[in-house]
Coordinates of N, CA and C in Angstrom, one line a residue:
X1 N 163.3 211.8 119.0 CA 164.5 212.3 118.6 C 165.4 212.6 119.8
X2 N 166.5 213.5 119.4 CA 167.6 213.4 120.5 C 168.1 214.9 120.4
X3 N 168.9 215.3 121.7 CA 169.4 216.9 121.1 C 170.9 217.1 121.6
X4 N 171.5 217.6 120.7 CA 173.1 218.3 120.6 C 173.3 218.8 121.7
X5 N 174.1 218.7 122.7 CA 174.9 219.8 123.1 C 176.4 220.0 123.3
X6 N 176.6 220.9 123.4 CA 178.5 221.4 123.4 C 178.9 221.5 125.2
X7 N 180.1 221.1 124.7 CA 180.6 221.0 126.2 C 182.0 221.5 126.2
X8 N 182.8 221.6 127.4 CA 184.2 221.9 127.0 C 184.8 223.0 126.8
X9 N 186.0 223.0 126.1 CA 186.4 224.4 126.0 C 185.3 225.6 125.3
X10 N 184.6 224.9 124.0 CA 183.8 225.4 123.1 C 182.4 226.4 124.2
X11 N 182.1 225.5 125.2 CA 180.5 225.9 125.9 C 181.4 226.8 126.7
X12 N 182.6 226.5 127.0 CA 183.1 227.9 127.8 C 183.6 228.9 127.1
X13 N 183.8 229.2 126.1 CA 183.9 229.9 125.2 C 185.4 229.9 125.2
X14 N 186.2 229.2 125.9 CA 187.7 229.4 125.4 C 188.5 228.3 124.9
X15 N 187.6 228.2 123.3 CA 188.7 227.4 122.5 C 189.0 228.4 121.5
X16 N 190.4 227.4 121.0 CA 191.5 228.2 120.3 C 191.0 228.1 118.6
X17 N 191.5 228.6 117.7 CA 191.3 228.1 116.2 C 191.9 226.9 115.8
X18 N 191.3 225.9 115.1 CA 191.5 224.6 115.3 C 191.2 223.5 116.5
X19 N 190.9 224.0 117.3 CA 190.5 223.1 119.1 C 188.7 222.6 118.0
X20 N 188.9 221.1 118.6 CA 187.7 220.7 118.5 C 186.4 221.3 118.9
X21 N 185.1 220.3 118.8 CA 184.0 221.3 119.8 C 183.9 219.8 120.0
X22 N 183.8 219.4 121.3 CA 183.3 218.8 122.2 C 181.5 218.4 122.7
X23 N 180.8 217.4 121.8 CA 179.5 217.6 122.1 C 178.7 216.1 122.4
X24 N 177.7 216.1 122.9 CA 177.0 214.9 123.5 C 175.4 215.0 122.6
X25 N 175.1 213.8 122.4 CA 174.1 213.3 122.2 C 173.1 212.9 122.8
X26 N 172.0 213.5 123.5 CA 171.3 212.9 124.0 C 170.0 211.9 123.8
X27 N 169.7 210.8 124.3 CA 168.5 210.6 123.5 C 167.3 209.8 124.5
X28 N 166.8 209.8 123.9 CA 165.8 209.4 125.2 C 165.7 207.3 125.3
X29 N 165.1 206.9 126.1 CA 165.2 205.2 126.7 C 165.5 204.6 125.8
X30 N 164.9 204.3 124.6 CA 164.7 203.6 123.8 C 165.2 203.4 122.9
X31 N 166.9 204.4 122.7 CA 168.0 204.2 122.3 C 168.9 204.2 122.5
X32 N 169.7 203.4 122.1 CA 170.8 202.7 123.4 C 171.9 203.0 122.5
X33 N 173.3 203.0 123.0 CA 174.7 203.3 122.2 C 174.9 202.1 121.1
X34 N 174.0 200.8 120.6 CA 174.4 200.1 119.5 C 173.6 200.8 118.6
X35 N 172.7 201.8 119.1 CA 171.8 202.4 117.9 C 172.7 203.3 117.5
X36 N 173.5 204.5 118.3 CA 174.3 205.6 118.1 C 175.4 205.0 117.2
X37 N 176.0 203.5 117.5 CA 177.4 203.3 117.0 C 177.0 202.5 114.8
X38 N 175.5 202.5 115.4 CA 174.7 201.6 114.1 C 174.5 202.6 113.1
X39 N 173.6 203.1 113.8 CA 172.2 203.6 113.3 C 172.5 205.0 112.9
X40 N 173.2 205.8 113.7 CA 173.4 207.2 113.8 C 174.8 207.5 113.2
X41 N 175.4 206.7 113.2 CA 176.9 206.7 112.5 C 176.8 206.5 110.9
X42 N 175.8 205.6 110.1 CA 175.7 205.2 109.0 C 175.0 206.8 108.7
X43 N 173.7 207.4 109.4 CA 173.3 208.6 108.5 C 174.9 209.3 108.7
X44 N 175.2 209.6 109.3 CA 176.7 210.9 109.4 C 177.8 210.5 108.5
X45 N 177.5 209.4 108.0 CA 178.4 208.6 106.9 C 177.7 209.1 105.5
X46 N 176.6 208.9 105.5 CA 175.7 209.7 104.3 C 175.6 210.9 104.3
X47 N 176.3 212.0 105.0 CA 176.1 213.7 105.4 C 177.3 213.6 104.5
X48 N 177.0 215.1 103.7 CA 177.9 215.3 102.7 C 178.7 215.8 103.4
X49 N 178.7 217.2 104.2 CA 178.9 217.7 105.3 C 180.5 217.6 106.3
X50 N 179.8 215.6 106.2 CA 180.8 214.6 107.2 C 182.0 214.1 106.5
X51 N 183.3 214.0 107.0 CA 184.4 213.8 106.6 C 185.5 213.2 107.6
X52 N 186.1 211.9 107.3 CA 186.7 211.2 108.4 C 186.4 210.6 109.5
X53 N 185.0 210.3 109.7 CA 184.4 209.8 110.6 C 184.7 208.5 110.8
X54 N 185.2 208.4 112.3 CA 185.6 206.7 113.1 C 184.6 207.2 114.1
X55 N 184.8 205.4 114.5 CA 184.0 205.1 116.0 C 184.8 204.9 117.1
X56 N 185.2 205.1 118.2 CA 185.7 204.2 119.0 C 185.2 203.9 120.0
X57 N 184.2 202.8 119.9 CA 183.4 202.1 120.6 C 184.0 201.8 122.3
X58 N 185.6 201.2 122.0 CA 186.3 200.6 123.0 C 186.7 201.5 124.0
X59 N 187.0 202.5 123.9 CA 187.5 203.6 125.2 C 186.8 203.6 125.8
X60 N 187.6 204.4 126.9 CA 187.1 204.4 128.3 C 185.6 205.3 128.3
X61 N 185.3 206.3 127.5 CA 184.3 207.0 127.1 C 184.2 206.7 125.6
X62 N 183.2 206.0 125.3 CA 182.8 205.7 123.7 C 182.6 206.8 123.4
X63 N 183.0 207.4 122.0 CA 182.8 208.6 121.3 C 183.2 208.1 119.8
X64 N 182.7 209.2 119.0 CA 182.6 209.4 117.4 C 183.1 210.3 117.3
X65 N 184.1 210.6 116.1 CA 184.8 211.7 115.7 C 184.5 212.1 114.1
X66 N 184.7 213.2 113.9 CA 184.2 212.9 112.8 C 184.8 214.9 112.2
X67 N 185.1 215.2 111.3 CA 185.0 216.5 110.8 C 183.7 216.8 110.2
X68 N 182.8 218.1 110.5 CA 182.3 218.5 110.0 C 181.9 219.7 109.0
X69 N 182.1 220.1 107.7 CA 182.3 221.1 107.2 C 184.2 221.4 107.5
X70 N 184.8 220.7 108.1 CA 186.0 221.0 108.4 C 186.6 221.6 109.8
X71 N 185.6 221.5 110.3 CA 185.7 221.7 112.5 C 185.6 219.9 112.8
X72 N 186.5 219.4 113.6 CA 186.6 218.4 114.3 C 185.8 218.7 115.6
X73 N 184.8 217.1 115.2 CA 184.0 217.2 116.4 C 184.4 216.0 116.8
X74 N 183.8 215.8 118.4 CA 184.1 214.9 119.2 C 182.2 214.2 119.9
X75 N 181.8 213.5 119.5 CA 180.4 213.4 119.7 C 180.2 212.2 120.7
X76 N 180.0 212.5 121.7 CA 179.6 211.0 123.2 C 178.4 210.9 123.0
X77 N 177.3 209.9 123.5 CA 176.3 209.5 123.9 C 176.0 209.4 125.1
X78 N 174.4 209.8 125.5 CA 173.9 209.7 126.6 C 172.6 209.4 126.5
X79 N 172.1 207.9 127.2 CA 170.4 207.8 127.2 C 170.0 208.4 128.0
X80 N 168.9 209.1 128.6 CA 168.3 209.6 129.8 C 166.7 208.4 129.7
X81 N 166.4 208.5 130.8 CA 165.4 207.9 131.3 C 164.0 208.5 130.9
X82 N 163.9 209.1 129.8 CA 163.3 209.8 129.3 C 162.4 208.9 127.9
X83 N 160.9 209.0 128.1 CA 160.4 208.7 126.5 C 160.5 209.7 125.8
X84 N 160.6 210.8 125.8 CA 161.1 211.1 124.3 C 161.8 212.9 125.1
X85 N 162.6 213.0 124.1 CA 163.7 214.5 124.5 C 163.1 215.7 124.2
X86 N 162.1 216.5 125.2 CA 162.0 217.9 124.8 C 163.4 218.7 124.1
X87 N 162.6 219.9 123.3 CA 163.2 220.9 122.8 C 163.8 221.6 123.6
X88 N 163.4 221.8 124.8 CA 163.9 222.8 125.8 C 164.1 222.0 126.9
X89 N 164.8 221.1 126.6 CA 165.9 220.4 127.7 C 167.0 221.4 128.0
X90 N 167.6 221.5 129.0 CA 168.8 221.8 129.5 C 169.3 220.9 130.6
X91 N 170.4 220.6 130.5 CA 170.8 219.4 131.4 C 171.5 220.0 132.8
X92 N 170.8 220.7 133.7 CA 170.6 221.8 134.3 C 170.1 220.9 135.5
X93 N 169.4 220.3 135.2 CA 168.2 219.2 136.2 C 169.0 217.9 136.3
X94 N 169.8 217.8 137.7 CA 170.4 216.8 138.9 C 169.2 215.5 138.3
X95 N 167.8 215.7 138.6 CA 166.8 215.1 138.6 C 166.8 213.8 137.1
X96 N 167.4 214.4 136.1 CA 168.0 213.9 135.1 C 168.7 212.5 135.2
X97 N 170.0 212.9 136.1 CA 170.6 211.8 136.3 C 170.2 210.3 136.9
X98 N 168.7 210.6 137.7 CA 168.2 209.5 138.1 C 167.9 208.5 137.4
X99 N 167.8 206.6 137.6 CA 167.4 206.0 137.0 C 169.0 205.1 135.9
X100 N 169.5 206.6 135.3 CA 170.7 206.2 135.1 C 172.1 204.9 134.9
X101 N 172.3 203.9 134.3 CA 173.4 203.3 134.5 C 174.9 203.9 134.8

């Protein structure tokens, strides 16, 4: 599996009411952004939850948008060089970045 995290104004704690939350996906080698834009987009298409959800594959940073419960999220992807994503990751560790495209 893979784990959430927030970034942005939200992780600094100074967003406004209505300001998106800003969050990344991470997942470990063995899935790549045609799985996120495939695979992971169709369940968030099945989340009752989810509402308005696009892809935009093409940008300069691929991301997913999508409202959730009615907060606008902003969702990126990131593989790490990792077989599979501990629970107590923090992306904290430089050491991370290695390996990397």
């Amino acid at each position: 599996g893979g784990k959430i995290f927030t970034f942005g104004s939200y992780r600094l704690g100074v967003h406004t009411r209505g300001a998106d939350i800003d969050t990344l996906l991470v997942a470990p080698r063995h899935i790549d952004i045609a799985d996120f834009f495939s695979t992971f987009h169709a369940i968030l298409e099945d989340h009752p939850s989810v509402t308005e959800l696009r892809s935009i594959e093409e940008a300069f940073v691929p991301v997913m948008k999508f409202q959730f419960k009615g907060i606008e999220i902003d969702l990126l992807f990131a593989r790490l060089a990792l077989q599979s994503i501990p629970d107590n990751l923090t992306l904290g560790d430089v050491d991370l970045l290695k390996n990397l495209d």
